[in-house]
Amino acid sequence: MGNVLDGVRVIEVAMWTFVPSAGAALAEWGADVIKVEHPVTGDAQRGLINSKFLPQQVGGANYMMEVPNRGKRSIGLDLGTDEGRSILYRLCEDADVFLTNFLPDARARLGIDVADIRAHNPRVIYARGSGAGQRGPEAHKGGFDSSSYWARGGIGYAVTPPDASYPVRMRSAFGDVMGGLTIAGGLAAALFHRERTGEASVVDVSLLNLAMWNLSVDIASAPLFTEEGVHRYDPEAMINPTVGMYPTRDGRHLNLTMLQSDRYWAELVDAMGCPELADDPRFIDHAARERNSAACTQALKAVFLGRTLDEWRDALAAIEGVWSPLQTPLEVHDDPMVAANGYLSVVETTSGRSLALVANPVQFDEQPAQPTGAPEHGQHTEEILLDHGYDWDDLVGLKERGVIT
């Protein structure tokens, strides 16, 4: 039973990826998510194909639109008109959630702030996504995850090697999709609270706070290492050599995460074909390996460099300790656990291309989520308005006046 939010209706007035990805998560949990888009331009992210931001070889498949908008219905509606706002307010009358990332000034101008929406439905749960928060000197400024999350939140600094000539750059929507899932979780809690108490909440998530949450250990410990800056691990002399990244003969890497090194040490070195290291006095136990971390790290590194990654997959397949190859995104497609657990689903996009979308990571009753493609711009306008009491004559007039598409 994956449709745990069946019967929940969400009105989404949002663009790009951060907040819309929350709507996608809610849709995959069974909610009816109505995406409100401008009748002419639509979500700004639809223009990425035309702006050549996306590679042309994908054949027009706007994966940056598909990822955060799967499973929704789209209505083209001009909120800059009195008629458009009137329609939105009618849609909100039977909605459970109003979801937006519009900035405070835009919300006030368009009449979609908390008080505006609750004047038509006092039970609606109102959710806002922002760059840095709803209060403070920059509350009226926008944000994207590359700036608010990756740069300002400290993550880019923390993951960049100290000798790097250029900071590590964030991958597309890296913070956005985690932020969307966080909003969705907050909304699920708010829906539960309303069910219990009748009280409707206002839910806020910022990309800055999300980054700080992701970096909680570094943020908490930062005042303790003011002279050193962020704690960095030396890959050539790891404190616990059974926790770290090692290169292979073919230029690949594998990761060991064996925190209880005394438990796994003998099994690991035996599987690696160097059982003599188990009895080496320098590496005889965890304390000895820590004292001789550089020597131990280099001993393991030399052995790992002797075989290819595929050879190590076979050699380490049966050991109890946790390890993993450093996989490419394409290799993740072929991971047997991905297939077994339904983590990828192939959908048909509006461009006619097949696209493998990552399913919502939350599963209910052992049932993988089944993504469906993102809607076309305004695809469900007529359907939605007819369901809300408008007739065909109304729709013709609204289209002629440019209120809907």
mmCIF file of C-alpha atoms in Angstrom:
data_model
loop_
_atom_site.group_PDB
_atom_site.id
_atom_site.type_symbol
_atom_site.label_atom_id
_atom_site.label_comp_id
_atom_site.label_asym_id
_atom_site.label_seq_id
_atom_site.Cartn_x
_atom_site.Cartn_y
_atom_site.Cartn_z
ATOM 1 C CA MET A 1 0.000 0.000 0.000
ATOM 2 C CA GLY A 2 2.116 2.878 -1.298
ATOM 3 C CA ASN A 3 -0.630 5.513 -1.562
ATOM 4 C CA VAL A 4 -0.501 6.563 2.086
ATOM 5 C CA LEU A 5 -1.517 10.134 1.169
ATOM 6 C CA ASP A 6 -4.469 9.093 -0.987
ATOM 7 C CA GLY A 7 -7.116 11.807 -0.708
ATOM 8 C CA VAL A 8 -4.615 14.557 0.169
ATOM 9 C CA ARG A 9 -4.638 17.485 -2.289
ATOM 10 C CA VAL A 10 -1.625 19.763 -2.735
ATOM 11 C CA ILE A 11 -1.558 23.102 -4.557
ATOM 12 C CA GLU A 12 1.987 23.876 -5.683
ATOM 13 C CA VAL A 13 3.008 27.375 -6.765
ATOM 14 C CA ALA A 14 6.730 26.843 -7.226
ATOM 15 C CA MET A 15 9.513 26.649 -9.812
ATOM 16 C CA TRP A 16 12.906 24.999 -10.346
ATOM 17 C CA THR A 17 13.729 21.909 -8.268
ATOM 18 C CA PHE A 18 13.927 22.497 -4.498
ATOM 19 C CA VAL A 19 10.265 22.944 -3.590
ATOM 20 C CA PRO A 20 8.782 21.140 -6.636
ATOM 21 C CA SER A 21 10.711 18.011 -5.645
ATOM 22 C CA ALA A 22 8.693 18.049 -2.407
ATOM 23 C CA GLY A 23 5.558 17.916 -4.532
ATOM 24 C CA ALA A 24 7.013 14.984 -6.462
ATOM 25 C CA ALA A 25 7.639 13.078 -3.238
ATOM 26 C CA LEU A 26 4.096 13.756 -2.021
ATOM 27 C CA ALA A 27 2.691 12.643 -5.386
ATOM 28 C CA GLU A 28 4.542 9.342 -5.138
ATOM 29 C CA TRP A 29 3.032 8.851 -1.684
ATOM 30 C CA GLY A 30 -0.408 9.150 -3.263
ATOM 31 C CA ALA A 31 -1.283 12.854 -3.007
ATOM 32 C CA ASP A 32 -3.002 14.725 -5.831
ATOM 33 C CA VAL A 33 -0.480 17.483 -6.574
ATOM 34 C CA ILE A 34 -1.691 20.341 -8.787
ATOM 35 C CA LYS A 35 1.200 22.322 -10.202
ATOM 36 C CA VAL A 36 0.217 25.932 -10.958
ATOM 37 C CA GLU A 37 2.240 27.422 -13.817
ATOM 38 C CA HIS A 38 2.104 30.692 -15.732
ATOM 39 C CA PRO A 39 -0.104 30.115 -18.810
ATOM 40 C CA VAL A 40 2.587 31.333 -21.239
ATOM 41 C CA THR A 41 6.009 30.673 -19.729
ATOM 42 C CA GLY A 42 5.293 27.858 -17.294
ATOM 43 C CA ASP A 43 7.888 26.728 -14.771
ATOM 44 C CA ALA A 44 11.174 28.470 -15.633
ATOM 45 C CA GLN A 45 12.859 25.074 -15.624
ATOM 46 C CA ARG A 46 10.955 24.112 -18.770
ATOM 47 C CA GLY A 47 13.170 26.613 -20.620
ATOM 48 C CA LEU A 48 16.425 24.812 -19.869
ATOM 49 C CA ILE A 49 16.178 22.844 -23.129
ATOM 50 C CA ASN A 50 15.869 26.029 -25.178
ATOM 51 C CA SER A 51 18.637 27.771 -23.208
ATOM 52 C CA LYS A 52 21.029 24.894 -24.075
ATOM 53 C CA PHE A 53 21.688 24.236 -20.386
ATOM 54 C CA LEU A 54 20.886 20.589 -21.046
ATOM 55 C CA PRO A 55 23.032 18.611 -23.501
ATOM 56 C CA GLN A 56 21.471 18.391 -26.936
ATOM 57 C CA GLN A 57 22.267 14.700 -27.321
ATOM 58 C CA VAL A 58 19.502 13.813 -24.856
ATOM 59 C CA GLY A 59 17.055 14.439 -27.688
ATOM 60 C CA GLY A 60 14.894 16.983 -25.948
ATOM 61 C CA ALA A 61 14.330 14.950 -22.766
ATOM 62 C CA ASN A 62 14.203 17.614 -20.049
ATOM 63 C CA TYR A 63 15.330 15.438 -17.158
ATOM 64 C CA MET A 64 15.658 18.549 -14.995
ATOM 65 C CA MET A 65 11.895 18.962 -15.384
ATOM 66 C CA GLU A 66 11.031 15.297 -15.033
ATOM 67 C CA VAL A 67 12.907 14.654 -11.778
ATOM 68 C CA PRO A 68 11.044 17.174 -9.549
ATOM 69 C CA ASN A 69 7.666 17.107 -11.311
ATOM 70 C CA ARG A 70 6.802 13.445 -11.820
ATOM 71 C CA GLY A 71 3.283 12.386 -10.965
ATOM 72 C CA LYS A 72 1.654 15.841 -10.870
ATOM 73 C CA ARG A 73 -1.162 17.548 -12.737
ATOM 74 C CA SER A 74 -0.423 20.925 -14.358
ATOM 75 C CA ILE A 75 -2.703 23.925 -14.715
ATOM 76 C CA GLY A 76 -1.741 27.047 -16.658
ATOM 77 C CA LEU A 77 -3.003 30.007 -14.602
ATOM 78 C CA ASP A 78 -2.120 33.719 -14.584
ATOM 79 C CA LEU A 79 -1.948 34.710 -10.900
ATOM 80 C CA GLY A 80 -1.259 38.284 -11.918
ATOM 81 C CA THR A 81 -4.931 38.738 -12.781
ATOM 82 C CA ASP A 82 -7.915 38.987 -10.465
ATOM 83 C CA GLU A 83 -9.591 36.115 -12.289
ATOM 84 C CA GLY A 84 -6.489 33.957 -11.987
ATOM 85 C CA ARG A 85 -6.269 34.558 -8.243
ATOM 86 C CA SER A 86 -9.963 33.849 -7.874
ATOM 87 C CA ILE A 87 -9.477 30.475 -9.557
ATOM 88 C CA LEU A 88 -6.495 29.699 -7.317
ATOM 89 C CA TYR A 89 -8.505 30.514 -4.215
ATOM 90 C CA ARG A 90 -11.250 28.148 -5.381
ATOM 91 C CA LEU A 91 -8.674 25.387 -5.892
ATOM 92 C CA CYS A 92 -7.402 26.017 -2.357
ATOM 93 C CA GLU A 93 -10.835 25.586 -0.805
ATOM 94 C CA ASP A 94 -10.540 21.794 -0.859
ATOM 95 C CA ALA A 95 -6.744 21.615 -0.606
ATOM 96 C CA ASP A 96 -4.799 20.191 2.322
ATOM 97 C CA VAL A 97 -1.419 21.743 1.507
ATOM 98 C CA PHE A 98 -0.243 24.923 -0.199
ATOM 99 C CA LEU A 99 3.381 24.637 -1.321
ATOM 100 C CA THR A 100 5.519 27.527 -2.594
ATOM 101 C CA ASN A 101 9.021 28.899 -3.018
ATOM 102 C CA PHE A 102 7.948 32.374 -4.139
ATOM 103 C CA LEU A 103 9.719 35.191 -2.294
ATOM 104 C CA PRO A 104 7.884 37.325 0.292
ATOM 105 C CA ASP A 105 7.402 40.308 -2.024
ATOM 106 C CA ALA A 106 6.036 38.101 -4.796
ATOM 107 C CA ARG A 107 3.718 36.290 -2.397
ATOM 108 C CA ALA A 108 2.332 39.614 -1.183
ATOM 109 C CA ARG A 109 1.946 40.992 -4.711
ATOM 110 C CA LEU A 110 0.169 37.889 -5.986
ATOM 111 C CA GLY A 111 -1.999 37.446 -2.906
ATOM 112 C CA ILE A 112 -0.685 33.993 -2.036
ATOM 113 C CA ASP A 113 0.784 34.561 1.430
ATOM 114 C CA VAL A 114 -0.373 32.580 4.456
ATOM 115 C CA ALA A 115 -3.232 34.915 5.386
ATOM 116 C CA ASP A 116 -4.406 35.154 1.772
ATOM 117 C CA ILE A 117 -4.699 31.405 1.327
ATOM 118 C CA ARG A 118 -6.129 30.736 4.777
ATOM 119 C CA ALA A 119 -8.820 33.338 4.219
ATOM 120 C CA HIS A 120 -10.275 30.762 1.819
ATOM 121 C CA ASN A 121 -9.277 27.630 3.743
ATOM 122 C CA PRO A 122 -8.195 28.002 7.381
ATOM 123 C CA ARG A 123 -7.263 24.298 7.540
ATOM 124 C CA VAL A 124 -4.648 24.451 4.808
ATOM 125 C CA ILE A 125 -1.075 23.563 5.773
ATOM 126 C CA TYR A 126 1.207 26.210 4.287
ATOM 127 C CA ALA A 127 4.762 25.234 3.296
ATOM 128 C CA ARG A 128 7.587 27.559 2.216
ATOM 129 C CA GLY A 129 11.020 26.734 0.888
ATOM 130 C CA SER A 130 13.669 29.456 1.007
ATOM 131 C CA GLY A 131 17.367 30.075 0.473
ATOM 132 C CA ALA A 132 18.367 31.165 3.958
ATOM 133 C CA GLY A 133 15.162 31.475 6.014
ATOM 134 C CA GLN A 134 12.025 33.513 6.555
ATOM 135 C CA ARG A 135 13.542 35.944 9.092
ATOM 136 C CA GLY A 136 16.613 38.153 9.194
ATOM 137 C CA PRO A 137 18.211 40.742 6.892
ATOM 138 C CA GLU A 138 18.171 38.500 3.796
ATOM 139 C CA ALA A 139 14.719 36.968 4.179
ATOM 140 C CA HIS A 140 13.548 38.756 1.022
ATOM 141 C CA LYS A 141 16.417 37.437 -1.109
ATOM 142 C CA GLY A 142 16.322 34.326 -3.241
ATOM 143 C CA GLY A 143 18.693 31.389 -3.254
ATOM 144 C CA PHE A 144 19.788 28.299 -5.163
ATOM 145 C CA ASP A 145 21.378 25.211 -3.706
ATOM 146 C CA SER A 146 24.776 25.915 -5.279
ATOM 147 C CA SER A 147 24.943 29.179 -3.313
ATOM 148 C CA SER A 148 22.720 28.790 -0.242
ATOM 149 C CA TYR A 149 23.399 25.101 0.401
ATOM 150 C CA TRP A 150 26.757 24.159 -1.069
ATOM 151 C CA ALA A 151 28.718 27.399 -0.685
ATOM 152 C CA ARG A 152 27.118 29.275 2.181
ATOM 153 C CA GLY A 153 26.298 26.164 4.209
ATOM 154 C CA GLY A 154 29.945 25.049 4.330
ATOM 155 C CA ILE A 155 29.633 21.791 2.416
ATOM 156 C CA GLY A 156 31.758 22.842 -0.565
ATOM 157 C CA TYR A 157 34.560 23.939 1.770
ATOM 158 C CA ALA A 158 34.374 20.783 3.868
ATOM 159 C CA VAL A 159 34.662 18.375 0.922
ATOM 160 C CA THR A 160 37.405 20.282 -0.933
ATOM 161 C CA PRO A 161 40.964 19.001 -0.348
ATOM 162 C CA PRO A 162 43.147 21.692 1.267
ATOM 163 C CA ASP A 163 45.636 21.665 -1.617
ATOM 164 C CA ALA A 164 42.992 21.890 -4.350
ATOM 165 C CA SER A 165 43.403 24.824 -6.739
ATOM 166 C CA TYR A 166 39.626 25.138 -7.119
ATOM 167 C CA PRO A 167 36.758 24.205 -4.763
ATOM 168 C CA VAL A 168 34.801 21.043 -5.473
ATOM 169 C CA ARG A 169 31.709 22.010 -7.465
ATOM 170 C CA MET A 170 28.256 20.778 -6.543
ATOM 171 C CA ARG A 171 26.353 18.400 -8.798
ATOM 172 C CA SER A 172 23.025 19.481 -10.296
ATOM 173 C CA ALA A 173 20.178 19.799 -7.763
ATOM 174 C CA PHE A 174 22.283 18.088 -5.085
ATOM 175 C CA GLY A 175 20.812 20.093 -2.219
ATOM 176 C CA ASP A 176 17.470 20.708 -3.897
ATOM 177 C CA VAL A 177 16.262 17.120 -3.960
ATOM 178 C CA MET A 178 17.263 16.520 -0.336
ATOM 179 C CA GLY A 179 15.505 19.740 0.593
ATOM 180 C CA GLY A 180 12.374 18.628 -1.221
ATOM 181 C CA LEU A 181 12.317 15.321 0.627
ATOM 182 C CA THR A 182 12.790 17.225 3.895
ATOM 183 C CA ILE A 183 9.800 19.457 3.120
ATOM 184 C CA ALA A 184 7.733 16.391 2.251
ATOM 185 C CA GLY A 185 8.620 14.806 5.583
ATOM 186 C CA GLY A 186 7.697 17.991 7.407
ATOM 187 C CA LEU A 187 4.360 18.098 5.606
ATOM 188 C CA ALA A 188 3.630 14.489 6.522
ATOM 189 C CA ALA A 189 4.227 15.406 10.176
ATOM 190 C CA ALA A 190 2.035 18.502 9.820
ATOM 191 C CA LEU A 191 -0.771 16.422 8.284
ATOM 192 C CA PHE A 192 -0.538 14.008 11.211
ATOM 193 C CA HIS A 193 -0.617 16.926 13.685
ATOM 194 C CA ARG A 194 -3.704 18.397 11.999
ATOM 195 C CA GLU A 195 -5.402 15.007 12.084
ATOM 196 C CA ARG A 196 -4.779 14.774 15.819
ATOM 197 C CA THR A 197 -5.441 18.383 16.862
ATOM 198 C CA GLY A 198 -7.229 20.150 14.019
ATOM 199 C CA GLU A 199 -4.428 22.741 13.932
ATOM 200 C CA ALA A 200 -2.896 23.731 10.584
ATOM 201 C CA SER A 201 0.850 24.386 10.628
ATOM 202 C CA VAL A 202 3.187 26.599 8.636
ATOM 203 C CA VAL A 203 6.173 24.500 7.502
ATOM 204 C CA ASP A 204 9.491 26.145 6.629
ATOM 205 C CA VAL A 205 12.680 24.604 5.210
ATOM 206 C CA SER A 206 15.708 26.585 4.044
ATOM 207 C CA LEU A 207 18.633 25.356 1.968
ATOM 208 C CA LEU A 208 21.082 26.945 4.419
ATOM 209 C CA ASN A 209 19.636 25.095 7.400
ATOM 210 C CA LEU A 210 19.534 21.882 5.368
ATOM 211 C CA ALA A 211 23.262 22.194 4.622
ATOM 212 C CA MET A 212 23.985 22.768 8.292
ATOM 213 C CA TRP A 213 21.969 19.651 9.149
ATOM 214 C CA ASN A 214 23.928 17.615 6.575
ATOM 215 C CA LEU A 215 27.153 19.011 8.039
ATOM 216 C CA SER A 216 26.032 18.694 11.661
ATOM 217 C CA VAL A 217 29.167 16.965 12.951
ATOM 218 C CA ASP A 218 31.495 19.546 11.393
ATOM 219 C CA ILE A 219 29.311 22.466 12.509
ATOM 220 C CA ALA A 220 29.154 21.177 16.082
ATOM 221 C CA SER A 221 32.908 20.512 16.298
ATOM 222 C CA ALA A 222 34.085 23.654 14.464
ATOM 223 C CA PRO A 223 34.574 25.766 17.635
ATOM 224 C CA LEU A 224 36.830 23.023 19.018
ATOM 225 C CA PHE A 225 39.278 23.268 16.093
ATOM 226 C CA THR A 226 39.417 27.002 15.479
ATOM 227 C CA GLU A 227 43.124 26.968 14.621
ATOM 228 C CA GLU A 228 42.954 23.958 12.298
ATOM 229 C CA GLY A 229 39.715 24.730 10.525
ATOM 230 C CA VAL A 230 37.582 21.792 9.438
ATOM 231 C CA HIS A 231 38.996 18.387 10.363
ATOM 232 C CA ARG A 232 40.399 16.652 7.295
ATOM 233 C CA TYR A 233 41.494 13.053 6.935
ATOM 234 C CA ASP A 234 44.887 12.212 5.482
ATOM 235 C CA PRO A 235 44.231 9.542 2.829
ATOM 236 C CA GLU A 236 47.864 8.427 3.064
ATOM 237 C CA ALA A 237 47.794 7.867 6.842
ATOM 238 C CA MET A 238 44.272 7.076 7.962
ATOM 239 C CA ILE A 239 43.718 6.887 11.717
ATOM 240 C CA ASN A 240 41.800 3.669 11.197
ATOM 241 C CA PRO A 241 43.188 2.193 7.959
ATOM 242 C CA THR A 242 40.118 -0.044 7.612
ATOM 243 C CA VAL A 243 38.044 3.113 7.040
ATOM 244 C CA GLY A 244 38.983 4.981 3.885
ATOM 245 C CA MET A 245 39.318 5.053 0.107
ATOM 246 C CA TYR A 246 41.910 2.977 -1.754
ATOM 247 C CA PRO A 247 42.969 3.107 -5.435
ATOM 248 C CA THR A 248 43.033 0.011 -7.631
ATOM 249 C CA ARG A 249 45.301 -0.976 -10.494
ATOM 250 C CA ASP A 250 42.884 0.275 -13.152
ATOM 251 C CA GLY A 251 42.535 3.766 -11.695
ATOM 252 C CA ARG A 252 39.325 3.058 -9.795
ATOM 253 C CA HIS A 253 38.702 3.227 -6.053
ATOM 254 C CA LEU A 254 36.950 1.249 -3.374
ATOM 255 C CA ASN A 255 35.786 2.362 0.047
ATOM 256 C CA LEU A 256 36.245 0.476 3.310
ATOM 257 C CA THR A 257 34.019 1.273 6.294
ATOM 258 C CA MET A 258 35.022 -1.172 9.004
ATOM 259 C CA LEU A 259 34.747 0.879 12.176
ATOM 260 C CA GLN A 260 35.347 -2.149 14.443
ATOM 261 C CA SER A 261 38.731 -2.847 12.954
ATOM 262 C CA ASP A 262 39.695 -5.641 15.383
ATOM 263 C CA ARG A 263 36.573 -7.528 14.359
ATOM 264 C CA TYR A 264 37.302 -7.361 10.625
ATOM 265 C CA TRP A 265 41.092 -7.049 10.303
ATOM 266 C CA ALA A 266 42.060 -10.725 9.990
ATOM 267 C CA GLU A 267 39.222 -11.499 7.570
ATOM 268 C CA LEU A 268 40.035 -8.463 5.431
ATOM 269 C CA VAL A 269 43.742 -9.126 4.976
ATOM 270 C CA ASP A 270 43.099 -12.817 4.390
ATOM 271 C CA ALA A 271 40.635 -11.992 1.598
ATOM 272 C CA MET A 272 43.165 -9.537 0.181
ATOM 273 C CA GLY A 273 45.764 -12.304 -0.040
ATOM 274 C CA CYS A 274 48.106 -10.896 2.578
ATOM 275 C CA PRO A 275 47.273 -12.849 5.769
ATOM 276 C CA GLU A 276 50.732 -12.110 7.168
ATOM 277 C CA LEU A 277 49.564 -8.566 7.969
ATOM 278 C CA ALA A 278 47.223 -9.973 10.624
ATOM 279 C CA ASP A 279 50.204 -11.056 12.735
ATOM 280 C CA ASP A 280 52.458 -8.089 11.982
ATOM 281 C CA PRO A 281 53.319 -6.553 15.395
ATOM 282 C CA ARG A 282 52.776 -3.057 13.958
ATOM 283 C CA PHE A 283 49.197 -3.925 13.038
ATOM 284 C CA ILE A 284 48.306 -6.520 15.661
ATOM 285 C CA ASP A 285 45.317 -4.578 17.050
ATOM 286 C CA HIS A 286 43.429 -1.322 16.621
ATOM 287 C CA ALA A 287 45.732 0.656 18.904
ATOM 288 C CA ALA A 288 48.825 -0.589 17.069
ATOM 289 C CA ARG A 289 47.323 0.219 13.684
ATOM 290 C CA GLU A 290 46.522 3.735 14.900
ATOM 291 C CA ARG A 291 50.098 4.226 16.151
ATOM 292 C CA ASN A 292 51.399 3.018 12.811
ATOM 293 C CA SER A 293 48.628 4.439 10.655
ATOM 294 C CA ALA A 294 50.879 5.631 7.843
ATOM 295 C CA ALA A 295 52.645 2.275 7.511
ATOM 296 C CA CYS A 296 49.382 0.348 7.719
ATOM 297 C CA THR A 297 47.638 2.584 5.181
ATOM 298 C CA GLN A 298 50.529 2.229 2.748
ATOM 299 C CA ALA A 299 50.649 -1.552 3.207
ATOM 300 C CA LEU A 300 46.981 -1.876 2.308
ATOM 301 C CA LYS A 301 47.304 0.623 -0.527
ATOM 302 C CA ALA A 302 50.142 -1.367 -2.105
ATOM 303 C CA VAL A 303 48.027 -4.526 -2.076
ATOM 304 C CA PHE A 304 44.916 -2.824 -3.468
ATOM 305 C CA LEU A 305 46.986 -1.369 -6.311
ATOM 306 C CA GLY A 306 47.822 -4.904 -7.401
ATOM 307 C CA ARG A 307 44.374 -5.740 -8.772
ATOM 308 C CA THR A 308 41.583 -4.136 -10.776
ATOM 309 C CA LEU A 309 38.301 -3.055 -9.228
ATOM 310 C CA ASP A 310 36.461 -6.008 -10.794
ATOM 311 C CA GLU A 311 39.018 -8.393 -9.337
ATOM 312 C CA TRP A 312 38.499 -6.830 -5.908
ATOM 313 C CA ARG A 313 34.733 -7.172 -6.277
ATOM 314 C CA ASP A 314 35.247 -10.930 -6.519
ATOM 315 C CA ALA A 315 37.880 -11.141 -3.804
ATOM 316 C CA LEU A 316 35.932 -9.176 -1.198
ATOM 317 C CA ALA A 317 32.429 -10.372 -2.097
ATOM 318 C CA ALA A 318 32.071 -12.765 0.836
ATOM 319 C CA ILE A 319 33.620 -10.787 3.686
ATOM 320 C CA GLU A 320 31.472 -9.544 6.562
ATOM 321 C CA GLY A 321 32.976 -6.059 6.777
ATOM 322 C CA VAL A 322 31.327 -3.221 4.880
ATOM 323 C CA TRP A 323 32.982 -1.988 1.707
ATOM 324 C CA SER A 324 31.839 -0.619 -1.621
ATOM 325 C CA PRO A 325 33.252 0.265 -5.017
ATOM 326 C CA LEU A 326 33.244 3.948 -5.933
ATOM 327 C CA GLN A 327 30.636 3.680 -8.675
ATOM 328 C CA THR A 328 29.770 6.028 -11.499
ATOM 329 C CA PRO A 329 26.121 7.147 -11.839
ATOM 330 C CA LEU A 330 25.821 4.887 -14.882
ATOM 331 C CA GLU A 331 27.124 1.900 -12.912
ATOM 332 C CA VAL A 332 24.480 2.566 -10.259
ATOM 333 C CA HIS A 333 21.870 1.719 -12.936
ATOM 334 C CA ASP A 334 23.258 -1.820 -13.058
ATOM 335 C CA ASP A 335 23.691 -2.350 -9.311
ATOM 336 C CA PRO A 336 21.836 -5.592 -8.472
ATOM 337 C CA MET A 337 20.414 -4.093 -5.271
ATOM 338 C CA VAL A 338 18.930 -1.221 -7.273
ATOM 339 C CA ALA A 339 17.052 -3.683 -9.474
ATOM 340 C CA ALA A 340 16.005 -5.940 -6.602
ATOM 341 C CA ASN A 341 14.495 -3.088 -4.602
ATOM 342 C CA GLY A 342 12.930 -1.106 -7.448
ATOM 343 C CA TYR A 343 15.015 2.034 -6.959
ATOM 344 C CA LEU A 344 14.752 2.957 -10.656
ATOM 345 C CA SER A 345 11.623 3.133 -12.787
ATOM 346 C CA VAL A 346 11.463 3.771 -16.517
ATOM 347 C CA VAL A 347 8.882 6.401 -17.485
ATOM 348 C CA GLU A 348 7.774 7.871 -20.777
ATOM 349 C CA THR A 349 8.517 11.605 -20.907
ATOM 350 C CA THR A 350 6.489 14.243 -22.724
ATOM 351 C CA SER A 351 9.237 14.277 -25.375
ATOM 352 C CA GLY A 352 8.519 10.629 -26.157
ATOM 353 C CA ARG A 353 11.816 9.460 -24.679
ATOM 354 C CA SER A 354 12.136 6.771 -22.018
ATOM 355 C CA LEU A 355 13.882 7.978 -18.885
ATOM 356 C CA ALA A 356 14.936 6.086 -15.767
ATOM 357 C CA LEU A 357 13.835 8.069 -12.711
ATOM 358 C CA VAL A 358 15.000 7.378 -9.184
ATOM 359 C CA ALA A 359 12.068 6.274 -7.061
ATOM 360 C CA ASN A 360 11.212 7.982 -3.799
ATOM 361 C CA PRO A 361 13.594 6.498 -1.191
ATOM 362 C CA VAL A 362 10.726 5.929 1.268
ATOM 363 C CA GLN A 363 8.900 2.650 0.719
ATOM 364 C CA PHE A 364 5.651 1.631 2.432
ATOM 365 C CA ASP A 365 4.791 -2.027 3.018
ATOM 366 C CA GLU A 366 7.775 -3.130 0.927
ATOM 367 C CA GLN A 367 6.327 -1.591 -2.222
ATOM 368 C CA PRO A 368 8.677 0.515 -4.369
ATOM 369 C CA ALA A 369 7.293 3.843 -5.527
ATOM 370 C CA GLN A 370 6.331 3.873 -9.203
ATOM 371 C CA PRO A 371 7.173 7.275 -10.727
ATOM 372 C CA THR A 372 5.203 8.586 -13.674
ATOM 373 C CA GLY A 373 6.329 11.316 -16.041
ATOM 374 C CA ALA A 374 6.025 15.041 -15.449
ATOM 375 C CA PRO A 375 2.973 16.719 -16.973
ATOM 376 C CA GLU A 376 3.044 18.887 -20.062
ATOM 377 C CA HIS A 377 2.643 22.596 -19.479
ATOM 378 C CA GLY A 378 -1.026 23.137 -18.589
ATOM 379 C CA GLN A 379 -1.904 19.560 -19.492
ATOM 380 C CA HIS A 380 -4.689 19.251 -16.904
ATOM 381 C CA THR A 381 -6.112 22.774 -16.892
ATOM 382 C CA GLU A 382 -9.504 21.834 -18.273
ATOM 383 C CA GLU A 383 -9.798 18.680 -16.176
ATOM 384 C CA ILE A 384 -8.994 20.512 -12.929
ATOM 385 C CA LEU A 385 -11.334 23.439 -13.559
ATOM 386 C CA LEU A 386 -14.218 21.227 -14.629
ATOM 387 C CA ASP A 387 -13.764 19.300 -11.378
ATOM 388 C CA HIS A 388 -14.044 22.588 -9.469
ATOM 389 C CA GLY A 389 -17.361 23.734 -10.895
ATOM 390 C CA TYR A 390 -16.384 25.610 -14.053
ATOM 391 C CA ASP A 391 -18.142 24.764 -17.315
ATOM 392 C CA TRP A 392 -16.916 24.795 -20.907
ATOM 393 C CA ASP A 393 -18.230 28.288 -21.557
ATOM 394 C CA ASP A 394 -16.230 29.501 -18.565
ATOM 395 C CA LEU A 395 -13.111 27.823 -19.906
ATOM 396 C CA VAL A 396 -13.504 29.343 -23.365
ATOM 397 C CA GLY A 397 -13.812 32.820 -21.892
ATOM 398 C CA LEU A 398 -10.857 32.352 -19.563
ATOM 399 C CA LYS A 399 -8.700 31.169 -22.439
ATOM 400 C CA GLU A 400 -9.717 34.097 -24.617
ATOM 401 C CA ARG A 401 -8.722 36.507 -21.832
ATOM 402 C CA GLY A 402 -5.380 34.755 -21.350
ATOM 403 C CA VAL A 403 -6.122 33.719 -17.749
ATOM 404 C CA ILE A 404 -5.578 30.022 -18.422
ATOM 405 C CA THR A 405 -3.911 27.885 -21.034
#
